[in-house]
XYZ file of C-alpha atoms in Angstrom:
301
model
C 0.364 0.395 0.089
C 1.690 3.388 -0.861
C 1.728 6.504 1.286
C -0.536 8.552 -0.997
C -4.127 4.881 -0.472
C -7.118 6.395 -1.153
C -6.247 10.313 -1.262
C -7.589 12.405 -4.359
C -4.748 14.745 -5.558
C -5.502 17.920 -8.251
C -2.419 18.808 -9.950
C -1.945 21.868 -11.805
C -0.547 21.865 -15.175
C 0.304 17.655 -14.766
C 0.582 17.171 -18.946
C 3.943 17.539 -18.761
C 7.953 18.645 -17.304
C 7.064 18.456 -13.258
C 3.249 18.459 -13.170
C 3.814 14.567 -14.732
C 6.462 13.761 -13.194
C 3.836 14.247 -9.534
C 0.616 12.834 -11.653
C 2.325 9.669 -11.919
C 4.399 9.637 -8.362
C 1.310 10.022 -7.366
C -0.898 7.360 -8.452
C 2.683 5.131 -7.887
C 1.411 5.286 -4.203
C -2.091 5.142 -3.864
C -3.306 8.581 -5.126
C -6.941 9.231 -6.983
C -4.862 12.030 -9.530
C -7.009 14.508 -11.450
C -4.538 15.566 -14.127
C -5.094 19.221 -15.535
C -4.335 21.458 -17.856
C -4.987 22.786 -21.291
C -2.229 21.754 -23.092
C -0.756 25.826 -23.987
C 2.449 26.536 -25.326
C 5.297 27.703 -22.946
C 3.820 31.285 -23.250
C 0.538 30.425 -22.174
C -1.039 30.176 -25.420
C -3.072 27.918 -27.673
C -4.550 24.405 -26.141
C -4.552 21.127 -26.490
C -6.437 18.648 -24.380
C -4.530 14.945 -25.770
C -1.259 15.805 -23.272
C -3.678 15.259 -20.646
C -5.370 12.032 -21.951
C -2.074 10.815 -22.677
C -1.018 11.791 -18.860
C -4.239 9.175 -17.969
C -3.495 6.923 -20.225
C 0.007 6.374 -18.890
C -1.589 5.757 -15.157
C -4.781 3.884 -15.948
C -2.261 1.841 -17.756
C 0.268 1.174 -14.636
C -3.205 -0.016 -13.367
C -3.667 3.863 -10.807
C -6.767 5.484 -10.947
C -7.141 9.186 -12.381
C -9.349 11.932 -15.112
C -8.334 14.350 -16.780
C -9.578 18.220 -16.778
C -9.012 21.157 -18.640
C -10.098 23.563 -17.342
C -8.304 26.813 -17.042
C -6.997 27.549 -13.449
C -7.168 31.792 -13.678
C -11.060 31.587 -14.408
C -12.807 32.177 -10.907
C -15.750 29.772 -12.351
C -13.599 26.975 -13.880
C -11.274 26.761 -10.872
C -14.247 25.759 -8.524
C -14.925 22.963 -11.789
C -11.559 21.200 -11.074
C -12.577 21.057 -7.266
C -15.938 19.485 -8.399
C -14.993 17.525 -11.147
C -12.017 15.780 -8.010
C -14.962 14.823 -5.616
C -17.783 13.466 -7.904
C -14.756 11.307 -9.810
C -13.460 10.762 -5.875
C -15.232 10.996 -3.510
C -13.303 13.145 -1.831
C -9.862 15.804 -2.391
C -7.088 15.894 -0.094
C -4.127 17.502 -1.892
C -3.910 20.654 -4.406
C -0.121 20.806 -6.050
C -0.260 24.263 -7.630
C 2.689 23.499 -10.426
C 1.086 25.229 -13.558
C 3.011 28.233 -15.292
C 3.960 30.060 -17.845
C 7.414 32.027 -18.631
C 7.517 35.537 -20.486
C 11.742 35.832 -20.074
C 12.139 39.612 -20.996
C 14.917 42.154 -19.969
C 13.032 44.566 -17.737
C 13.576 47.567 -19.992
C 12.085 45.716 -22.765
C 8.998 44.278 -20.234
C 5.707 44.611 -22.108
C 2.223 45.610 -19.351
C 0.912 42.264 -21.394
C 3.786 40.162 -20.544
C 3.593 41.483 -17.355
C -0.186 40.999 -16.046
C 0.063 37.212 -18.459
C 2.923 36.463 -15.560
C 1.036 37.476 -12.584
C -2.469 35.942 -14.375
C -1.739 32.998 -14.326
C 1.136 32.638 -11.431
C -0.858 34.626 -8.875
C -3.918 34.266 -9.663
C -4.001 30.528 -10.634
C -2.415 29.849 -7.614
C -5.295 31.740 -5.914
C -8.508 30.512 -7.762
C -7.963 26.400 -7.442
C -6.409 26.499 -3.425
C -9.835 29.081 -2.865
C -11.997 26.677 -3.590
C -10.612 23.811 -2.337
C -10.314 25.223 1.268
C -14.347 26.203 1.178
C -14.836 22.676 0.144
C -12.345 21.306 2.618
C -14.171 23.959 5.606
C -17.031 22.317 5.095
C -15.697 18.916 6.352
C -14.456 20.709 9.915
C -17.715 22.576 10.132
C -18.965 19.216 9.741
C -16.476 17.818 12.215
C -14.482 15.728 9.823
C -10.525 16.499 9.043
C -10.137 17.343 5.888
C -6.150 16.720 6.740
C -5.487 18.542 3.758
C -2.329 20.207 1.732
C -1.886 22.842 -0.669
C 1.340 22.583 -1.763
C 2.111 25.744 -4.173
C 5.355 26.137 -6.613
C 7.949 28.673 -6.050
C 11.308 29.239 -7.599
C 15.226 30.031 -7.014
C 13.754 32.879 -9.338
C 11.455 34.341 -6.658
C 13.197 33.216 -4.106
C 16.591 35.227 -5.230
C 16.009 38.139 -8.620
C 16.699 35.996 -11.850
C 17.523 38.148 -14.708
C 15.691 38.756 -17.680
C 12.831 36.823 -15.317
C 11.248 40.051 -14.010
C 7.856 39.247 -13.521
C 8.126 35.312 -13.248
C 10.281 36.381 -10.219
C 7.772 39.187 -8.928
C 4.760 36.526 -9.146
C 6.805 32.845 -7.873
C 8.375 35.844 -4.843
C 4.112 36.085 -4.524
C 3.872 32.563 -3.988
C 6.214 32.472 -1.212
C 4.937 34.721 0.253
C 0.977 33.419 0.225
C 2.394 30.102 1.032
C 3.297 31.284 4.818
C 0.038 33.314 4.952
C -1.622 30.222 4.062
C -0.047 28.012 6.951
C -0.682 30.326 9.332
C -4.607 31.280 8.745
C -5.934 27.583 7.818
C -3.992 25.186 9.828
C -7.523 25.964 11.645
C -9.499 24.022 9.597
C -6.325 21.106 8.921
C -4.873 22.377 6.305
C -1.064 22.705 5.946
C 0.399 24.806 2.765
C 4.136 24.323 1.811
C 5.843 24.933 -1.393
C 8.574 24.061 -3.931
C 11.083 25.853 -5.588
C 11.825 23.005 -8.140
C 15.257 22.399 -10.416
C 14.662 20.082 -13.219
C 14.420 20.083 -17.387
C 11.275 21.413 -17.813
C 10.441 22.662 -21.645
C 10.918 25.837 -19.430
C 14.471 25.646 -17.739
C 15.443 23.740 -20.387
C 14.852 27.439 -22.712
C 16.673 29.276 -19.868
C 19.074 26.891 -18.155
C 20.209 24.891 -21.030
C 23.581 23.674 -20.031
C 22.651 23.134 -16.299
C 20.127 20.754 -17.264
C 21.978 18.065 -19.978
C 22.383 16.051 -17.457
C 21.054 13.224 -18.914
C 24.008 11.257 -19.346
C 25.123 11.516 -16.587
C 25.773 8.434 -14.502
C 23.062 9.967 -12.160
C 20.959 12.293 -13.894
C 19.800 14.798 -11.534
C 18.113 16.948 -13.418
C 15.341 14.119 -14.237
C 11.421 16.300 -13.160
C 10.631 12.028 -11.530
C 13.313 13.971 -8.757
C 11.449 16.000 -7.203
C 8.678 14.105 -7.086
C 8.984 11.852 -4.128
C 9.203 15.165 -1.864
C 5.735 16.532 -2.919
C 4.646 12.984 -3.098
C 4.974 12.670 1.216
C 4.026 16.728 1.513
C 0.230 15.240 -0.020
C 0.703 12.930 2.562
C -0.743 12.018 5.714
C 2.034 11.730 7.238
C 3.876 15.632 6.802
C 0.433 17.139 8.970
C 2.960 18.020 10.949
C 5.068 20.144 8.131
C 3.861 23.778 6.924
C 4.804 27.439 6.202
C 7.995 25.581 4.574
C 9.785 26.385 1.001
C 11.762 23.108 0.270
C 14.280 23.372 -2.595
C 14.559 20.387 -4.821
C 16.909 18.762 -6.792
C 18.699 16.027 -7.576
C 18.839 13.588 -4.863
C 18.988 17.166 -2.736
C 16.512 18.208 -0.551
C 16.958 22.753 1.437
C 14.398 24.087 3.935
C 14.953 27.730 2.437
C 15.542 30.066 5.815
C 13.575 32.856 4.584
C 13.516 36.749 5.849
C 15.537 37.062 8.839
C 16.320 40.634 11.031
C 19.687 41.008 10.476
C 22.283 43.215 11.923
C 21.209 46.706 13.054
C 22.027 50.377 14.823
C 19.681 52.031 16.512
C 20.973 55.223 18.309
C 17.362 55.717 20.550
C 16.766 59.050 18.439
C 15.996 60.896 15.296
C 18.783 59.964 12.636
C 20.455 62.734 11.280
C 19.698 62.164 7.297
C 24.145 63.159 7.200
C 24.646 60.356 9.198
C 22.685 57.564 8.002
C 25.203 56.478 4.976
C 28.413 55.683 7.766
C 24.527 53.287 9.722
C 24.234 51.393 6.555
C 27.535 51.267 5.538
C 28.175 49.358 8.946
C 24.943 46.931 8.145
C 26.567 45.961 5.059
C 30.267 45.491 6.081
C 27.988 43.099 9.084
C 25.869 40.869 7.450
C 25.841 38.332 6.527
C 26.007 37.843 1.410
C 23.439 37.747 -0.330
C 22.952 35.235 -3.063
C 23.281 36.751 -5.931
C 20.588 37.317 -8.770
C 20.487 34.479 -11.272
C 22.204 35.202 -14.843
C 24.138 37.810 -12.913
C 27.786 38.686 -12.353
């Protein structure tokens, strides 16, 4: 019996890359899987339902349970239909893995409003809509005296945690998702819901375009960039065994599981009085000399 036996999980963007790896891994551990994907291009254009159908066929052929779903996660009513579809197909819902996303890489000086809005729409609104309807469902269970033992698993990125050259919109959206996760964890524990986030590094359509050299590990003894390497931690976070873990951000790459330490208060000076503007510079220089060196923005020197 797998660690997710009988649990039902919605995975957005589940037709390719990381989402597909998650879907297969959850199913292998006994979960019922809703494979949500509209089949869009990397930039969010177009529709292709065959992509989700193919993952469902793989799961069913291996003896698992899955249904395809082609609803748009950014549409409020459609997002509710995703939750409803999970309950209709499998009688319950336990896990939402918010994985779907797009990228519109552009140096900030050339970025357009449409690219910015599209990126925020898919990442931030998409994370909000599906989870918000799932929380309504789980709160209803909790009010009826049933512990939902539920999980929200969000997707941030190294770009969101430290920034990435030519990815201002993507980095901003992913940073927002990390902050959203902290708030969800703080607010939703009373309903039996945990919230955690992942910053995965793996070979996908998105990363092959931006980090081709880093992603080329297929011929190594251990293919560190295989998306399947990330899946075991995601499955465990979706299981009943992870109920004590919430409000965490994990960076995952190859066999590495790293817990992010987050923003913390650093060195400070306080004279107990108002500063003169001319004195602030010296204080800031003292703080800069005392701080822990920050991580570099991806792609910077």
